[in-house]
C-alpha cells in the first residue's frame, strides 16, 4: 500500500522522508547515466556510477558533520547514522567532482562529470518541486485544546514557536530520540514543546513520559491520531516545527538527530 504524506512516502512498512527519497532517486539517475555512457560511449567509465554515489555520500556526510561538529561531538556514535538525514549538497557535489578530476585524464573529464550533473540536477528539481507544493498547502497549528497528562492545554502559548513531536512508546526511533527532545525542551524556554502521543492509553503514556522526565503538562493525548491525519504525516516519529504565528515551517519524519534539531531550533529562535 502506498501513502503520500506531507513529510514522507509510505510503501507498505517502509517510510521514506522526501529528502532521503530524492537523494535515492538522484543516486539511481547517476547509476543509469554512468552505465549508459560506459556501455555506449566510453568503456573506461565502467563502475564510475557507484564510485560517484559512494564518494558523494561520504563527502556530503563529512561536510554536514563538520558544519555541525558541536552536536556530533556530544553523540559521536551518530556520525554514521545517515538514515537520520544530514548531507551537505555542496560538499557532496564538490567531493564527487574532485574525485572525478583526480581519477580521469582530461580527455574523459566531460563524460565523467555528466552523471554527477544529471543526478544533482534531479535532486535540486525534486526538492524545489516539493517545496513549491508544500508552500501551496500551508498547514497551521490547531487552536483547539487537547488533553494532557495533567489537564487540558493548547499546543503552544500564544505568540510562541512550537515543536510538536508525534510519538508512541512502542516505536524504537521514538525512544532513541526522546532524550534529545527532552533536553532541548528544558534548554529552550522561548520555544514550546508538545509531546503528542499517538493512539495509546494514558497509563502507557504516563510510564513512558516519566521514564524520560517529560513535563506532564506538555504531554498530550491523541487517542484517535487526529494530529497525524491533520498534518499528513505517515510515520512515527514525526517532528513538526511551527513559527510564532502558528505556521508550519518544516517537518522531519523518522528519528531526528541532535544536529538537525539544533538547526531547526536556531531557525525558530531567529524568526
mmCIF file of C-alpha atoms in Angstrom:
data_model
loop_
_atom_site.group_PDB
_atom_site.id
_atom_site.type_symbol
_atom_site.label_atom_id
_atom_site.label_comp_id
_atom_site.label_asym_id
_atom_site.label_seq_id
_atom_site.Cartn_x
_atom_site.Cartn_y
_atom_site.Cartn_z
ATOM 1 C CA UNK A 1 0.000 0.000 0.000
ATOM 2 C CA UNK A 2 1.331 3.420 -0.941
ATOM 3 C CA UNK A 3 0.513 6.535 1.063
ATOM 4 C CA UNK A 4 1.732 10.042 0.249
ATOM 5 C CA UNK A 5 2.164 12.374 3.204
ATOM 6 C CA UNK A 6 3.360 15.898 3.883
ATOM 7 C CA UNK A 7 6.730 14.692 5.102
ATOM 8 C CA UNK A 8 7.245 11.264 3.556
ATOM 9 C CA UNK A 9 6.140 8.458 1.273
ATOM 10 C CA UNK A 10 4.956 5.183 2.798
ATOM 11 C CA UNK A 11 5.370 1.967 0.802
ATOM 12 C CA UNK A 12 3.904 -0.749 2.996
ATOM 13 C CA UNK A 13 6.043 -0.834 6.161
ATOM 14 C CA UNK A 14 8.756 1.337 4.589
ATOM 15 C CA UNK A 15 8.615 5.095 5.231
ATOM 16 C CA UNK A 16 10.910 7.361 3.206
ATOM 17 C CA UNK A 17 11.234 11.050 4.054
ATOM 18 C CA UNK A 18 11.126 13.190 0.925
ATOM 19 C CA UNK A 19 14.741 14.484 1.153
ATOM 20 C CA UNK A 20 16.088 10.939 1.533
ATOM 21 C CA UNK A 21 13.863 9.659 -1.268
ATOM 22 C CA UNK A 22 15.060 12.465 -3.558
ATOM 23 C CA UNK A 23 18.688 11.602 -2.759
ATOM 24 C CA UNK A 24 17.950 7.957 -3.596
ATOM 25 C CA UNK A 25 16.346 8.920 -6.923
ATOM 26 C CA UNK A 26 19.344 11.127 -7.737
ATOM 27 C CA UNK A 27 21.689 8.213 -6.991
ATOM 28 C CA UNK A 28 19.710 5.980 -9.363
ATOM 29 C CA UNK A 29 19.955 8.652 -12.074
ATOM 30 C CA UNK A 30 23.737 8.789 -11.613
ATOM 31 C CA UNK A 31 23.999 4.994 -11.904
ATOM 32 C CA UNK A 32 21.790 4.830 -15.002
ATOM 33 C CA UNK A 33 23.530 7.673 -16.853
ATOM 34 C CA UNK A 34 27.011 6.402 -15.954
ATOM 35 C CA UNK A 35 26.066 2.866 -17.017
ATOM 36 C CA UNK A 36 24.700 4.084 -20.345
ATOM 37 C CA UNK A 37 27.829 6.134 -21.042
ATOM 38 C CA UNK A 38 30.096 3.195 -20.157
ATOM 39 C CA UNK A 39 28.132 0.833 -22.426
ATOM 40 C CA UNK A 40 27.600 3.144 -25.395
ATOM 41 C CA UNK A 41 30.324 5.803 -25.379
ATOM 42 C CA UNK A 42 33.409 5.044 -23.270
ATOM 43 C CA UNK A 43 34.130 1.702 -21.566
ATOM 44 C CA UNK A 44 36.679 3.471 -19.395
ATOM 45 C CA UNK A 45 33.761 4.734 -17.321
ATOM 46 C CA UNK A 46 32.776 1.222 -16.189
ATOM 47 C CA UNK A 47 31.986 1.265 -12.468
ATOM 48 C CA UNK A 48 32.121 5.048 -12.330
ATOM 49 C CA UNK A 49 28.473 5.393 -11.259
ATOM 50 C CA UNK A 50 28.987 3.555 -7.972
ATOM 51 C CA UNK A 51 32.200 5.498 -7.353
ATOM 52 C CA UNK A 52 30.315 8.784 -7.779
ATOM 53 C CA UNK A 53 27.470 7.737 -5.481
ATOM 54 C CA UNK A 54 29.730 6.471 -2.696
ATOM 55 C CA UNK A 55 32.078 9.449 -2.906
ATOM 56 C CA UNK A 56 29.185 11.928 -2.870
ATOM 57 C CA UNK A 57 27.639 10.166 0.138
ATOM 58 C CA UNK A 58 30.877 10.200 2.131
ATOM 59 C CA UNK A 59 31.755 13.777 1.188
ATOM 60 C CA UNK A 60 28.216 15.047 1.838
ATOM 61 C CA UNK A 61 28.089 13.402 5.245
ATOM 62 C CA UNK A 62 31.583 14.653 6.150
ATOM 63 C CA UNK A 63 30.606 18.202 5.173
ATOM 64 C CA UNK A 64 27.434 18.050 7.258
ATOM 65 C CA UNK A 65 29.254 16.640 10.303
ATOM 66 C CA UNK A 66 31.969 19.287 10.038
ATOM 67 C CA UNK A 67 29.351 22.046 9.905
ATOM 68 C CA UNK A 68 27.553 20.653 12.986
ATOM 69 C CA UNK A 69 30.520 19.387 14.943
ATOM 70 C CA UNK A 70 29.290 20.653 18.318
ATOM 71 C CA UNK A 71 26.193 18.459 18.045
ATOM 72 C CA UNK A 72 28.084 15.406 16.791
ATOM 73 C CA UNK A 73 30.808 15.781 19.421
ATOM 74 C CA UNK A 74 28.128 15.130 22.050
ATOM 75 C CA UNK A 75 26.997 11.966 20.191
ATOM 76 C CA UNK A 76 29.923 10.811 18.022
ATOM 77 C CA UNK A 77 28.309 7.392 17.531
ATOM 78 C CA UNK A 78 25.609 9.114 15.460
ATOM 79 C CA UNK A 79 28.079 10.219 12.758
ATOM 80 C CA UNK A 80 27.414 7.136 10.550
ATOM 81 C CA UNK A 81 23.622 7.398 11.084
ATOM 82 C CA UNK A 82 22.850 8.807 7.639
ATOM 83 C CA UNK A 83 19.288 7.427 7.870
ATOM 84 C CA UNK A 84 18.547 10.291 10.273
ATOM 85 C CA UNK A 85 19.223 12.712 7.442
ATOM 86 C CA UNK A 86 22.066 15.160 7.179
ATOM 87 C CA UNK A 87 24.013 15.539 3.935
ATOM 88 C CA UNK A 88 25.622 18.706 2.638
ATOM 89 C CA UNK A 89 24.693 19.010 -1.075
ATOM 90 C CA UNK A 90 27.617 21.382 -1.704
ATOM 91 C CA UNK A 91 30.139 19.045 -0.065
ATOM 92 C CA UNK A 92 28.656 16.019 -1.862
ATOM 93 C CA UNK A 93 28.912 17.699 -5.263
ATOM 94 C CA UNK A 94 32.378 19.160 -4.629
ATOM 95 C CA UNK A 95 33.751 15.858 -3.327
ATOM 96 C CA UNK A 96 32.470 13.879 -6.306
ATOM 97 C CA UNK A 97 33.777 16.457 -8.804
ATOM 98 C CA UNK A 98 37.190 16.474 -7.134
ATOM 99 C CA UNK A 99 37.352 12.672 -7.205
ATOM 100 C CA UNK A 100 36.490 12.669 -10.911
ATOM 101 C CA UNK A 101 39.203 15.232 -11.644
ATOM 102 C CA UNK A 102 41.752 13.136 -9.779
ATOM 103 C CA UNK A 103 40.722 9.813 -11.318
ATOM 104 C CA UNK A 104 40.341 10.539 -15.035
ATOM 105 C CA UNK A 105 42.565 12.154 -17.684
ATOM 106 C CA UNK A 106 41.491 15.465 -19.202
ATOM 107 C CA UNK A 107 40.020 13.849 -22.344
ATOM 108 C CA UNK A 108 37.499 11.944 -20.210
ATOM 109 C CA UNK A 109 36.547 14.711 -17.790
ATOM 110 C CA UNK A 110 33.392 15.963 -19.529
ATOM 111 C CA UNK A 111 31.910 12.474 -19.843
ATOM 112 C CA UNK A 112 32.856 11.617 -16.265
ATOM 113 C CA UNK A 113 31.020 14.623 -14.848
ATOM 114 C CA UNK A 114 27.793 14.156 -16.854
ATOM 115 C CA UNK A 115 26.287 11.515 -14.477
ATOM 116 C CA UNK A 116 27.028 13.686 -11.457
ATOM 117 C CA UNK A 117 25.496 16.766 -13.091
ATOM 118 C CA UNK A 118 22.384 14.796 -14.066
ATOM 119 C CA UNK A 119 21.892 13.379 -10.563
ATOM 120 C CA UNK A 120 22.476 16.705 -8.859
ATOM 121 C CA UNK A 121 20.036 18.459 -11.215
ATOM 122 C CA UNK A 122 17.339 15.868 -10.456
ATOM 123 C CA UNK A 123 17.963 16.262 -6.706
ATOM 124 C CA UNK A 124 17.544 20.032 -6.928
ATOM 125 C CA UNK A 125 14.461 19.861 -9.147
ATOM 126 C CA UNK A 126 12.665 17.355 -6.916
ATOM 127 C CA UNK A 127 13.459 19.386 -3.818
ATOM 128 C CA UNK A 128 12.232 22.599 -5.444
ATOM 129 C CA UNK A 129 9.021 20.908 -6.621
ATOM 130 C CA UNK A 130 8.300 19.505 -3.154
ATOM 131 C CA UNK A 131 8.928 22.908 -1.538
ATOM 132 C CA UNK A 132 6.578 24.567 -4.023
ATOM 133 C CA UNK A 133 3.837 22.021 -3.408
ATOM 134 C CA UNK A 134 4.230 22.308 0.362
ATOM 135 C CA UNK A 135 4.006 26.087 0.170
ATOM 136 C CA UNK A 136 0.748 25.760 -1.756
ATOM 137 C CA UNK A 137 -0.790 23.621 1.003
ATOM 138 C CA UNK A 138 0.143 25.629 4.076
ATOM 139 C CA UNK A 139 -0.529 23.872 7.376
ATOM 140 C CA UNK A 140 -1.256 25.756 10.573
ATOM 141 C CA UNK A 141 -1.257 24.949 14.258
ATOM 142 C CA UNK A 142 -4.690 23.890 15.571
ATOM 143 C CA UNK A 143 -6.171 26.366 18.023
ATOM 144 C CA UNK A 144 -8.174 23.791 19.977
ATOM 145 C CA UNK A 145 -7.069 22.441 23.347
ATOM 146 C CA UNK A 146 -6.058 18.825 23.844
ATOM 147 C CA UNK A 147 -5.975 16.676 26.987
ATOM 148 C CA UNK A 148 -2.578 16.289 28.662
ATOM 149 C CA UNK A 149 -1.395 14.058 31.490
ATOM 150 C CA UNK A 150 -2.108 16.992 33.827
ATOM 151 C CA UNK A 151 -5.137 18.835 32.411
ATOM 152 C CA UNK A 152 -6.172 20.354 29.063
ATOM 153 C CA UNK A 153 -3.946 22.806 27.247
ATOM 154 C CA UNK A 154 -3.212 24.363 23.894
ATOM 155 C CA UNK A 155 -0.298 23.019 21.923
ATOM 156 C CA UNK A 156 1.505 26.338 22.187
ATOM 157 C CA UNK A 157 1.066 29.537 24.182
ATOM 158 C CA UNK A 158 0.074 32.478 22.005
ATOM 159 C CA UNK A 159 2.973 34.089 20.183
ATOM 160 C CA UNK A 160 5.459 31.272 20.791
ATOM 161 C CA UNK A 161 7.101 28.954 18.277
ATOM 162 C CA UNK A 162 6.313 25.315 18.952
ATOM 163 C CA UNK A 163 7.889 21.940 18.258
ATOM 164 C CA UNK A 164 5.344 19.115 18.060
ATOM 165 C CA UNK A 165 6.658 15.592 18.394
ATOM 166 C CA UNK A 166 4.294 12.778 17.393
ATOM 167 C CA UNK A 167 5.348 9.553 19.076
ATOM 168 C CA UNK A 168 4.370 6.191 20.536
ATOM 169 C CA UNK A 169 6.046 4.198 23.307
ATOM 170 C CA UNK A 170 6.346 1.047 21.135
ATOM 171 C CA UNK A 171 8.382 2.915 18.486
ATOM 172 C CA UNK A 172 12.191 2.338 18.820
ATOM 173 C CA UNK A 173 13.196 5.556 16.986
ATOM 174 C CA UNK A 174 10.841 7.493 19.306
ATOM 175 C CA UNK A 175 12.659 6.008 22.290
ATOM 176 C CA UNK A 176 16.081 6.874 20.880
ATOM 177 C CA UNK A 177 15.300 10.485 20.049
ATOM 178 C CA UNK A 178 13.272 11.359 23.148
ATOM 179 C CA UNK A 179 16.293 12.201 25.389
ATOM 180 C CA UNK A 180 17.431 14.789 22.814
ATOM 181 C CA UNK A 181 13.980 16.345 22.619
ATOM 182 C CA UNK A 182 13.536 16.366 26.401
ATOM 183 C CA UNK A 183 16.917 18.038 26.844
ATOM 184 C CA UNK A 184 16.122 20.627 24.167
ATOM 185 C CA UNK A 185 12.759 21.373 25.795
ATOM 186 C CA UNK A 186 14.478 22.126 29.100
ATOM 187 C CA UNK A 187 17.067 24.404 27.473
ATOM 188 C CA UNK A 188 14.960 26.419 25.022
ATOM 189 C CA UNK A 189 12.461 28.386 27.060
ATOM 190 C CA UNK A 190 11.496 30.609 24.114
ATOM 191 C CA UNK A 191 10.180 27.589 22.167
ATOM 192 C CA UNK A 192 7.265 25.486 23.414
ATOM 193 C CA UNK A 193 7.458 21.711 23.071
ATOM 194 C CA UNK A 194 4.389 19.491 22.736
ATOM 195 C CA UNK A 195 4.867 15.731 23.004
ATOM 196 C CA UNK A 196 1.736 14.284 21.415
ATOM 197 C CA UNK A 197 1.210 10.566 21.889
ATOM 198 C CA UNK A 198 -0.498 8.749 19.047
ATOM 199 C CA UNK A 199 -3.140 6.191 19.929
ATOM 200 C CA UNK A 200 -2.029 4.813 23.316
ATOM 201 C CA UNK A 201 -3.680 4.587 26.710
ATOM 202 C CA UNK A 202 -2.985 7.093 29.482
ATOM 203 C CA UNK A 203 -1.082 4.560 31.621
ATOM 204 C CA UNK A 204 1.331 3.695 28.793
ATOM 205 C CA UNK A 205 1.857 7.364 28.015
ATOM 206 C CA UNK A 206 2.469 8.257 31.676
ATOM 207 C CA UNK A 207 5.025 5.463 32.156
ATOM 208 C CA UNK A 208 6.971 6.498 29.047
ATOM 209 C CA UNK A 209 6.859 10.196 29.965
ATOM 210 C CA UNK A 210 8.099 9.549 33.492
ATOM 211 C CA UNK A 211 10.976 7.492 32.136
ATOM 212 C CA UNK A 212 12.242 10.491 30.159
ATOM 213 C CA UNK A 213 11.327 13.205 32.647
ATOM 214 C CA UNK A 214 8.767 14.958 30.456
ATOM 215 C CA UNK A 215 6.567 17.704 31.889
ATOM 216 C CA UNK A 216 3.090 16.094 32.283
ATOM 217 C CA UNK A 217 1.505 19.386 31.249
ATOM 218 C CA UNK A 218 3.260 19.177 27.878
ATOM 219 C CA UNK A 219 2.485 15.518 27.157
ATOM 220 C CA UNK A 220 -0.697 15.404 25.084
ATOM 221 C CA UNK A 221 -3.062 12.517 24.448
ATOM 222 C CA UNK A 222 -4.326 11.938 20.920
ATOM 223 C CA UNK A 223 -6.015 8.517 21.035
ATOM 224 C CA UNK A 224 -7.634 8.935 17.600
ATOM 225 C CA UNK A 225 -4.369 10.121 16.000
ATOM 226 C CA UNK A 226 -6.097 13.213 14.684
ATOM 227 C CA UNK A 227 -2.972 15.360 14.549
ATOM 228 C CA UNK A 228 -1.144 12.856 12.354
ATOM 229 C CA UNK A 229 -4.054 12.930 9.908
ATOM 230 C CA UNK A 230 -4.392 16.726 10.102
ATOM 231 C CA UNK A 231 -0.740 17.243 9.193
ATOM 232 C CA UNK A 232 -0.497 14.394 6.694
ATOM 233 C CA UNK A 233 2.277 12.526 8.493
ATOM 234 C CA UNK A 234 2.622 8.870 7.515
ATOM 235 C CA UNK A 235 5.176 7.536 10.006
ATOM 236 C CA UNK A 236 6.444 7.796 13.564
ATOM 237 C CA UNK A 237 8.197 9.610 14.996
ATOM 238 C CA UNK A 238 7.431 12.891 13.275
ATOM 239 C CA UNK A 239 8.636 16.275 14.491
ATOM 240 C CA UNK A 240 6.867 19.424 13.270
ATOM 241 C CA UNK A 241 8.192 22.964 13.614
ATOM 242 C CA UNK A 242 5.830 25.962 13.783
ATOM 243 C CA UNK A 243 6.776 29.641 13.932
ATOM 244 C CA UNK A 244 5.254 32.081 16.405
ATOM 245 C CA UNK A 245 2.349 32.790 14.027
ATOM 246 C CA UNK A 246 1.353 29.106 14.031
ATOM 247 C CA UNK A 247 2.609 28.352 10.505
ATOM 248 C CA UNK A 248 4.291 25.028 9.802
ATOM 249 C CA UNK A 249 7.819 25.814 8.600
ATOM 250 C CA UNK A 250 9.373 22.335 8.494
ATOM 251 C CA UNK A 251 8.756 18.674 9.264
ATOM 252 C CA UNK A 252 11.055 15.767 9.985
ATOM 253 C CA UNK A 253 9.914 12.147 9.730
ATOM 254 C CA UNK A 254 11.885 9.450 11.492
ATOM 255 C CA UNK A 255 14.439 9.796 14.268
ATOM 256 C CA UNK A 256 15.782 13.345 14.423
ATOM 257 C CA UNK A 257 19.471 13.874 15.078
ATOM 258 C CA UNK A 258 20.843 16.350 17.589
ATOM 259 C CA UNK A 259 22.301 18.373 14.703
ATOM 260 C CA UNK A 260 19.026 18.573 12.753
ATOM 261 C CA UNK A 261 17.092 19.508 15.888
ATOM 262 C CA UNK A 262 19.627 22.201 16.760
ATOM 263 C CA UNK A 263 19.365 23.640 13.229
ATOM 264 C CA UNK A 264 15.585 23.885 13.411
ATOM 265 C CA UNK A 265 15.588 25.434 16.882
ATOM 266 C CA UNK A 266 18.100 28.066 15.761
ATOM 267 C CA UNK A 267 15.797 28.962 12.850
ATOM 268 C CA UNK A 268 12.782 29.243 15.135
ATOM 269 C CA UNK A 269 14.702 31.429 17.593
ATOM 270 C CA UNK A 270 15.806 33.744 14.773
ATOM 271 C CA UNK A 271 12.283 34.304 13.424
#
